[in-house]
Short mmCIF file of C-alpha atoms in Angstrom, two decimals:
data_model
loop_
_atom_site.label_atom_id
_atom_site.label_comp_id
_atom_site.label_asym_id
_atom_site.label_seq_id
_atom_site.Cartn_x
_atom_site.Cartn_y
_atom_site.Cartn_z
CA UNK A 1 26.09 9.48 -8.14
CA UNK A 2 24.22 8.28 -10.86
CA UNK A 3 23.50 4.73 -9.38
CA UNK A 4 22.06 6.65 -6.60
CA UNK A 5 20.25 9.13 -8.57
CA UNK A 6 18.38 6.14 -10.60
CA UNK A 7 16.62 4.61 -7.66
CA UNK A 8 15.84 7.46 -5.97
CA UNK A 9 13.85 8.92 -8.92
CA UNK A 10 12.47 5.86 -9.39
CA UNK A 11 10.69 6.13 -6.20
CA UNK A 12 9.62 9.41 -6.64
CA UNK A 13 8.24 8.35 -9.67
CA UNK A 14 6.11 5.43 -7.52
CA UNK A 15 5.34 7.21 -4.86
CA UNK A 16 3.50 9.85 -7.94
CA UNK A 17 1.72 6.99 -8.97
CA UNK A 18 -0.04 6.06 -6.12
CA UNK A 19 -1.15 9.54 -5.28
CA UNK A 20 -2.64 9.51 -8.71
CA UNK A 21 -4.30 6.37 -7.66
CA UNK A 22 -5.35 7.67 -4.62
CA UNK A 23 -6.50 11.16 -6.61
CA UNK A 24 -8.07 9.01 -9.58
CA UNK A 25 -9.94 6.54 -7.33
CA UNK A 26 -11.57 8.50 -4.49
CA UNK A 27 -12.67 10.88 -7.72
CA UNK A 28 -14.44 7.21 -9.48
CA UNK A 29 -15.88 6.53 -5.93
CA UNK A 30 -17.47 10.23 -5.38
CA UNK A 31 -19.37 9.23 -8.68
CA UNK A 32 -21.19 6.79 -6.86
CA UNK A 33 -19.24 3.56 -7.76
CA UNK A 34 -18.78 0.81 -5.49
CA UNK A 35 -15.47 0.46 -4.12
CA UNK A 36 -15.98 -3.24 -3.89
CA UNK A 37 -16.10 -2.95 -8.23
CA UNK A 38 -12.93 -0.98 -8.49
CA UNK A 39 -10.93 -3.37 -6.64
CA UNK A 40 -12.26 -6.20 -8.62
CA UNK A 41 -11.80 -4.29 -12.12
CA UNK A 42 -8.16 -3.62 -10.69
CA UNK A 43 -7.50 -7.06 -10.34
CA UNK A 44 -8.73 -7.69 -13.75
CA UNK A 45 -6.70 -5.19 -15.29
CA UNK A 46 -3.26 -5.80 -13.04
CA UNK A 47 -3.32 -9.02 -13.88
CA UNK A 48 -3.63 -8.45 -17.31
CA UNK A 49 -0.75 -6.43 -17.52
CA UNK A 50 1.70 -8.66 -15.50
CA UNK A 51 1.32 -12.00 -16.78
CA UNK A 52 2.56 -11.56 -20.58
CA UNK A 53 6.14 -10.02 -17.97
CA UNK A 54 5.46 -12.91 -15.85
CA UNK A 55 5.95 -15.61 -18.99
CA UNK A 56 8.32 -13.82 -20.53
CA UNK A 57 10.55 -13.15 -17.52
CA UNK A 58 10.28 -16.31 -15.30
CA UNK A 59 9.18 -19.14 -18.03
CA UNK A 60 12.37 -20.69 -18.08
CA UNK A 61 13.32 -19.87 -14.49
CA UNK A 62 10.33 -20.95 -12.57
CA UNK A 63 10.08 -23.42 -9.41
CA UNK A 64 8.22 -25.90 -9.11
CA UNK A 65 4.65 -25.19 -8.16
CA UNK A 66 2.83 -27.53 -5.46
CA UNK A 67 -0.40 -27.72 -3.68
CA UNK A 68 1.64 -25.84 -0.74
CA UNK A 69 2.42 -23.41 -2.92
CA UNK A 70 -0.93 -22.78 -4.52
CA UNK A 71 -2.49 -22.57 -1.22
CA UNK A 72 0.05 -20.00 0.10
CA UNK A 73 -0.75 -17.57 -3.47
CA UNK A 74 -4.21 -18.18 -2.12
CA UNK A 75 -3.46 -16.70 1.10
CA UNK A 76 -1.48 -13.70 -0.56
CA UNK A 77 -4.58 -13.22 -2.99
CA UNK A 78 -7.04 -13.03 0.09
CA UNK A 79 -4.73 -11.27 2.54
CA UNK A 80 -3.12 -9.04 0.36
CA UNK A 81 -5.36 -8.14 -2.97
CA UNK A 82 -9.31 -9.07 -2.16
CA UNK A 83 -8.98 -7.71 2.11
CA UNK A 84 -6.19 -4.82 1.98
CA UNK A 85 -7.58 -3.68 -0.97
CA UNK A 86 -11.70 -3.76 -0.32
CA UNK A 87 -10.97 -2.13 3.16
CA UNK A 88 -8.85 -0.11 1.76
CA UNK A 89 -11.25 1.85 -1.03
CA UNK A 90 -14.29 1.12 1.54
CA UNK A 91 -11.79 3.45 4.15
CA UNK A 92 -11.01 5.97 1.38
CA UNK A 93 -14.75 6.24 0.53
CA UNK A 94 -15.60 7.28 3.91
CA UNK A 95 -12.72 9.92 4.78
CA UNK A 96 -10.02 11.21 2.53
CA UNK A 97 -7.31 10.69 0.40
CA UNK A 98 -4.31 12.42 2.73
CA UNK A 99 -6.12 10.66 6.00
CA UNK A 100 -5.91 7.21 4.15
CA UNK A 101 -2.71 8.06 2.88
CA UNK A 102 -1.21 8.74 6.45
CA UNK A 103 -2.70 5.99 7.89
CA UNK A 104 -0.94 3.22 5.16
CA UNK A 105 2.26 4.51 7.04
CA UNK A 106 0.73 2.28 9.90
CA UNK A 107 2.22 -0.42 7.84
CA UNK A 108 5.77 -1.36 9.20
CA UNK A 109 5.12 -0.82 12.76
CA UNK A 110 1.64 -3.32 12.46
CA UNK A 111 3.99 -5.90 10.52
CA UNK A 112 6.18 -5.88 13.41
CA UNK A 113 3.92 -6.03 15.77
CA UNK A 114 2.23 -9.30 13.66
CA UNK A 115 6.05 -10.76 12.62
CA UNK A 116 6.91 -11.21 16.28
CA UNK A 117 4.56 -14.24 17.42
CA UNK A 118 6.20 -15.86 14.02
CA UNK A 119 9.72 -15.65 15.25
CA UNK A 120 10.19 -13.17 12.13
CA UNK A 121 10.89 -10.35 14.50
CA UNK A 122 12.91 -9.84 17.75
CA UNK A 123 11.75 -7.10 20.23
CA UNK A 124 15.05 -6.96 22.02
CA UNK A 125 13.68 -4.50 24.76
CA UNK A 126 17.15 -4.31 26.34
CA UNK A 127 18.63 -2.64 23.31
CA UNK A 128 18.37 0.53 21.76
CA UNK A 129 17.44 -0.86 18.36
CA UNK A 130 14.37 -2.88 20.27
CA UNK A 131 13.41 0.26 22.04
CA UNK A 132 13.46 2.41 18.96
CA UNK A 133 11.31 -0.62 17.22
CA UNK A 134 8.48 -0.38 20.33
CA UNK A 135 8.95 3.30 20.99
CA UNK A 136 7.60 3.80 16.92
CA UNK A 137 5.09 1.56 17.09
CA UNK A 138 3.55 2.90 20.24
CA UNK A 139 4.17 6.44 18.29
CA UNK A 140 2.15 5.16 14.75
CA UNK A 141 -0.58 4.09 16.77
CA UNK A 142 -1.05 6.97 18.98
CA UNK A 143 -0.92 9.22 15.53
CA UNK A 144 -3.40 6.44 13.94
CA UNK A 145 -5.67 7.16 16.98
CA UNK A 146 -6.08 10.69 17.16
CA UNK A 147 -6.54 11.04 12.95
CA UNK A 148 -9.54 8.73 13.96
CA UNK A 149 -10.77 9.98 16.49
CA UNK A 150 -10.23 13.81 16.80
CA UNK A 151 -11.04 16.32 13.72
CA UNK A 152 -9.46 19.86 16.07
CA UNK A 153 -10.37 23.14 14.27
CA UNK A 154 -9.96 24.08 10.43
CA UNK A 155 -6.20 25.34 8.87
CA UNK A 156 -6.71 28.03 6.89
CA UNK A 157 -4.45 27.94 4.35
CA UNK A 158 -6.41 29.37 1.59
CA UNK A 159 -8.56 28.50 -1.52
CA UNK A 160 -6.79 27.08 -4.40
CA UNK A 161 -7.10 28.50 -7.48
CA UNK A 162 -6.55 25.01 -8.83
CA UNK A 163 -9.77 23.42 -7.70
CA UNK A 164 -11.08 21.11 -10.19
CA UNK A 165 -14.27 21.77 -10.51
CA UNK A 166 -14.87 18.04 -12.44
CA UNK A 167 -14.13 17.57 -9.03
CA UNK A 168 -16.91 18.99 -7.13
CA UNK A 169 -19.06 18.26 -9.93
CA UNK A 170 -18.28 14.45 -9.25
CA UNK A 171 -18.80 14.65 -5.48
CA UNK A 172 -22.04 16.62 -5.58
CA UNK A 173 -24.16 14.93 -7.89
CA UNK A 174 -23.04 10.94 -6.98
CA UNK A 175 -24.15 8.87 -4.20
CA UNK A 176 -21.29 8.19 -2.54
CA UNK A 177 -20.52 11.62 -0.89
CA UNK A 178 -20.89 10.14 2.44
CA UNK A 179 -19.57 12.12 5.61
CA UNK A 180 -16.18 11.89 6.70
CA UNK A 181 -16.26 9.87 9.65
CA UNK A 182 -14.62 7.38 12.33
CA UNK A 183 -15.35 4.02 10.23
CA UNK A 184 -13.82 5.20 7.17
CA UNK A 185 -9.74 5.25 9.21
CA UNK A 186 -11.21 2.06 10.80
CA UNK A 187 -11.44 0.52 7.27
CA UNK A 188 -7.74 1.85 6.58
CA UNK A 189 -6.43 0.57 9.42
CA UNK A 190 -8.31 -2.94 9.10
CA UNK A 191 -6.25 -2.75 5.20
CA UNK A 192 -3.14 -2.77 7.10
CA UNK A 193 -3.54 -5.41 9.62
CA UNK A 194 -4.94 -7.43 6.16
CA UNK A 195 -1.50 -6.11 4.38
CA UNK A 196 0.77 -7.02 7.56
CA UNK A 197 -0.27 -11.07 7.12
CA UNK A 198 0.40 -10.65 3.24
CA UNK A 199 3.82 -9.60 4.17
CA UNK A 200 3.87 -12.41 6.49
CA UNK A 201 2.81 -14.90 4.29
CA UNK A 202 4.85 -14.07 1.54
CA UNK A 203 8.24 -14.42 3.48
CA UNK A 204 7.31 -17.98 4.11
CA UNK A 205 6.09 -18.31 0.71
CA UNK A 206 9.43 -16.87 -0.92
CA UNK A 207 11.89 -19.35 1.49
CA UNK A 208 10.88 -21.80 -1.25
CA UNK A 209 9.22 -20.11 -4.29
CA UNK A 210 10.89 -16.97 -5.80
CA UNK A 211 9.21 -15.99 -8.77
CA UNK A 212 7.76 -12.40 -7.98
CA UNK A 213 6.19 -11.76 -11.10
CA UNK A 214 4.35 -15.05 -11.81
CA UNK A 215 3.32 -14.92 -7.95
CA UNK A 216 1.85 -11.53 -8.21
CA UNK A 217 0.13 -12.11 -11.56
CA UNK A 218 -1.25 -15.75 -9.27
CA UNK A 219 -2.40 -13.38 -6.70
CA UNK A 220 -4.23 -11.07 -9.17
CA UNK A 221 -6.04 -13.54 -10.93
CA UNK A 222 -7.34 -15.46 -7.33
CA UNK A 223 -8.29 -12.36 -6.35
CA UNK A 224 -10.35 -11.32 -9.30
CA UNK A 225 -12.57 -14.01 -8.88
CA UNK A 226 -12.60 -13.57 -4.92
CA UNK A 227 -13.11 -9.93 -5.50
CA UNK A 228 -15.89 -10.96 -7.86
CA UNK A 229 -17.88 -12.53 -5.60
CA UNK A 230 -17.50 -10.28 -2.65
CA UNK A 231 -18.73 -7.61 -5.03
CA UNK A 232 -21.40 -9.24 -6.67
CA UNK A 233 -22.81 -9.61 -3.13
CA UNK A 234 -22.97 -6.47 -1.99
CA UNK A 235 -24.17 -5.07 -4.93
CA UNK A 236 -26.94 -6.51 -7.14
CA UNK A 237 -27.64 -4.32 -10.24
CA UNK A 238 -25.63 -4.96 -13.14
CA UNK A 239 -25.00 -1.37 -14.00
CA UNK A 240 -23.09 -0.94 -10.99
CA UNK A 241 -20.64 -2.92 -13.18
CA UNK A 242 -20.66 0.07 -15.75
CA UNK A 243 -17.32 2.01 -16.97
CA UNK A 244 -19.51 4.08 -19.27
CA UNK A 245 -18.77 7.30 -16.71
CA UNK A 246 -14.92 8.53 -17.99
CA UNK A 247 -13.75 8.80 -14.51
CA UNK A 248 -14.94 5.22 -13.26
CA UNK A 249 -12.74 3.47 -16.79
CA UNK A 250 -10.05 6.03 -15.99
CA UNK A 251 -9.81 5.09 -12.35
CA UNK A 252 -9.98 0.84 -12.97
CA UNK A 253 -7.04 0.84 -15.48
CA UNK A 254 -4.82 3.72 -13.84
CA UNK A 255 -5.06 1.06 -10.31
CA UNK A 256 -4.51 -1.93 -12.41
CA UNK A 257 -2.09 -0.83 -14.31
CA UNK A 258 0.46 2.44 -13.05
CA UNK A 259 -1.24 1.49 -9.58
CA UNK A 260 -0.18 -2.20 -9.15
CA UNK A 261 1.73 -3.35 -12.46
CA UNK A 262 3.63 -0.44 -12.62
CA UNK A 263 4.57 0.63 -9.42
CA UNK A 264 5.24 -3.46 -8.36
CA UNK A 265 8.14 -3.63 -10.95
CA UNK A 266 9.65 -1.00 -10.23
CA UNK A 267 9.57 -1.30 -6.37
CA UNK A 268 11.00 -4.89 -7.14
CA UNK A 269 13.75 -3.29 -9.07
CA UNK A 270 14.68 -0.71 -5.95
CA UNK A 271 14.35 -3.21 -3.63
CA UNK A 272 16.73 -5.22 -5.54
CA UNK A 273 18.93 -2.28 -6.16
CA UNK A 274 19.20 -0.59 -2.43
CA UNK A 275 17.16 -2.65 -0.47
CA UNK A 276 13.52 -3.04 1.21
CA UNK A 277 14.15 -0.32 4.23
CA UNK A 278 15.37 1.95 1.06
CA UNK A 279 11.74 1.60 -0.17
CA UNK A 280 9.60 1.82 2.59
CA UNK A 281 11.69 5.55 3.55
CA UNK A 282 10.16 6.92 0.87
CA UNK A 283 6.48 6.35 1.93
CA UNK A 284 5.96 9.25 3.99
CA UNK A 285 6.71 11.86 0.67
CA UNK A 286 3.18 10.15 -0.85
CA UNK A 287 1.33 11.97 2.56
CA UNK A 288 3.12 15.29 1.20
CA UNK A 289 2.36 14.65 -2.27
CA UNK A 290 -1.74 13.58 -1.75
CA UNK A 291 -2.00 15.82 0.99
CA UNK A 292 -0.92 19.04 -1.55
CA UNK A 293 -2.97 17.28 -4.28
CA UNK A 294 -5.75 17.08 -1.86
CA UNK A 295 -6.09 20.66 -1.45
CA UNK A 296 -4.88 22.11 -4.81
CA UNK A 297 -7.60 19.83 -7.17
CA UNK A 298 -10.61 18.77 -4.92
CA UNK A 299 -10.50 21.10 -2.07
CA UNK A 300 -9.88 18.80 0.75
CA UNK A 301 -9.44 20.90 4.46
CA UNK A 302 -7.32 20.52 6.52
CA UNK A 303 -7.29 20.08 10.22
CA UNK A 304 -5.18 20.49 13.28
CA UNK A 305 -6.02 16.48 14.47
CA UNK A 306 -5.18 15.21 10.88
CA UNK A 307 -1.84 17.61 11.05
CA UNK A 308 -0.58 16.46 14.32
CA UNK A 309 -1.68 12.65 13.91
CA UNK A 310 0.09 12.39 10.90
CA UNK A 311 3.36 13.81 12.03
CA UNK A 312 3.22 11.57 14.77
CA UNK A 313 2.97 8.40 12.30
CA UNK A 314 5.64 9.70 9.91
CA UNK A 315 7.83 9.86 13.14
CA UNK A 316 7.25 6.87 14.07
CA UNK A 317 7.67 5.49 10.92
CA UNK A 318 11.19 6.82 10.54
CA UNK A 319 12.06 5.55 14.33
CA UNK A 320 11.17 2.05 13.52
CA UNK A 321 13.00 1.99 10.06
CA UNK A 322 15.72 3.21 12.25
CA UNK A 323 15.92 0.70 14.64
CA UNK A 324 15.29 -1.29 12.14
CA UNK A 325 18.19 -0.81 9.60
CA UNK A 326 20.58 -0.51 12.79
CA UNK A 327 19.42 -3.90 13.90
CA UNK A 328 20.03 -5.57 10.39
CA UNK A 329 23.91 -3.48 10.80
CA UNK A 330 24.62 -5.16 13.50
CA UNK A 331 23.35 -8.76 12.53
CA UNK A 332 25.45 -7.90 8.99
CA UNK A 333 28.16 -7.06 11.18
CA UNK A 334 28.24 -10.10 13.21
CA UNK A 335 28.05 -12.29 10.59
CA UNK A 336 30.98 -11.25 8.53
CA UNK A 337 33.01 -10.85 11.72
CA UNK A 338 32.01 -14.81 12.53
CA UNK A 339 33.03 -15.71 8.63
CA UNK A 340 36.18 -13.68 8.89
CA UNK A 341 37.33 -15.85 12.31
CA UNK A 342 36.05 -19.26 10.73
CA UNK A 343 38.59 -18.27 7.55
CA UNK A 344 40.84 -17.30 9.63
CA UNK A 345 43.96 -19.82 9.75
CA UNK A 346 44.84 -21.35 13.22
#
């Protein structure tokens, strides 16, 4: 019971983490900071904190690196850090933290839908674990759809007595208290796609270069300077670059540090522990988690179109992960029945 009880807190512990992020972040970006700066101080700071872990951890262990190589952690950095990311804060600038929340759960059914073309992913129509796979994605998307697209009328569930009124403070007097609207789930979504091809990429990367650490501290550092320069574009004055405001310093070293470093390790460490489809079951309790949050500390509302679209995701989620994890059964199944007739004496 204990081995069991390890990982599982360990995920509720990262799953915490990001809805501080989440919490922390849209707070920094209510104060009128560019989303485009957080992601590059994140970078900064993540990669910071992973590489002394990275030397001391895979020094002695480490492939060799060539230009393939290098130009794959390039493709991570871009795919994975400088697009999910920017899209990412841009999306949760421009709608809220439970809506950009629900829609990350987008995540496994878009990677199948992108692993497929690569051979990385069977569809298998004729089977139940196929159907399952195309009946969730078809599900996420629907859900993904109507949180975009269709607000419904206001929940009351009350006023918290909780309400932060730091909060309020932030939203009201900075300039980036935009309107939630139908670009800002568009931005999410666009994350996802970017975080499906990281995924993608990173499977072909790791068939000959496993060094997770050193490969994520790579990725950090590219994408600082990609990050950089997107940033630096889009926004001209250099005290836009300014952590002078509490909430903006607060906000880049929670996402580099509990919000990548952090949470990264410790996902590793699960995923080494009970597995990858162990990990990704455990994404739907951050939509609780940010969703209560939400409500309780900066009085987001709630509506019947946000309710309903993100049930619809979460159950799709859980349908693909199921067809999923019965698929990888079976294939487990196959293969030690094949080994246990090749042993077998004739």
């Amino acid at each position: 019971m204990g081995r069991g009880l390890v990982p599982f807190l360990a995920m509720i512990l990262v799953q915490f983490c990001f809805a501080g992020m989440n919490i922390v972040t849209k707070l920094a970006l209510d104060s009128g900071m560019n989303p485009l700066i957080m992601v590059t101080y994140r970078q900064i700071f993540a990669t910071l904190a992973l590489a002394p872990l990275a030397y001391f951890l895979e020094r002695k262990t480490l492939p060799r690196i060539t230009a393939k190589i290098i130009f794959q952690m390039f493709l991570c950095s871009l795919l994975g850090a400088t697009l999910n990311q920017c899209l990412y804060f841009l999306g949760l600038k421009h709608s809220t933290p439970t809506m950009a929340c629900a829609l990350n759960n987008l995540l496994p059914a878009v990677t199948f839908i992108m692993a497929v073309p690569f051979k990385m992913e069977t569809v298998g129509i004729k089977k139940v674990t196929g159907q399952a796979k195309v009946l969730g994605t078809i599900i996420c998307v629907a859900g993904a759809m109507l949180m975009s697209f269709y607000k419904g009328k206001l929940i009351n569930i009350g006023h918290s007595s909780l309400h932060w009124k730091y909060a309020q403070r932030m939203s009201e007097q900075g300039s980036g208290n935009e309107q939630v609207s139908f670009i800002g789930p568009l931005f999410v979504m666009a994350s996802v796609v970017a975080w499906s091809g990281w995924f993608i990429v990173q499977a072909k990367m790791n068939e000959k270069f496993t060094a997770p650490y050193t490969t994520t501290t790579v990725m950090c550092f590219m994408a600082s300077f990609e990050c950089a320069l997107v940033a630096a574009c889009w926004e001209h004055k250099f005290t836009a670059w300014s952590l002078a405001i509490n909430v903006r310093l607060i906000g880049a070293l929670y996402n580099g540090i509990l919000g990548s470093a952090v949470t990264f390790l410790v996902m590793s460490w699960c995923i080494e522990k009970r597995g990858p489809l162990y990990v990704s079951a455990f994404n739907p309790l951050l939509l609780i988690i940010v969703a209560i949050f939400g409500w309780a500390m900066l009085d987001e509302k709630v509506y019947v179109g946000s309710v309903v679209g993100s049930s619809l995701i979460v159950g799709g989620l859980y349908t693909v992960l199921w067809g999923k994890e019965k698929e990888m059964e079976h294939e487990a199944e196959k293969k030690s029945t094949g080994e246990a007739v090749e042993m077998a004496p004739v």
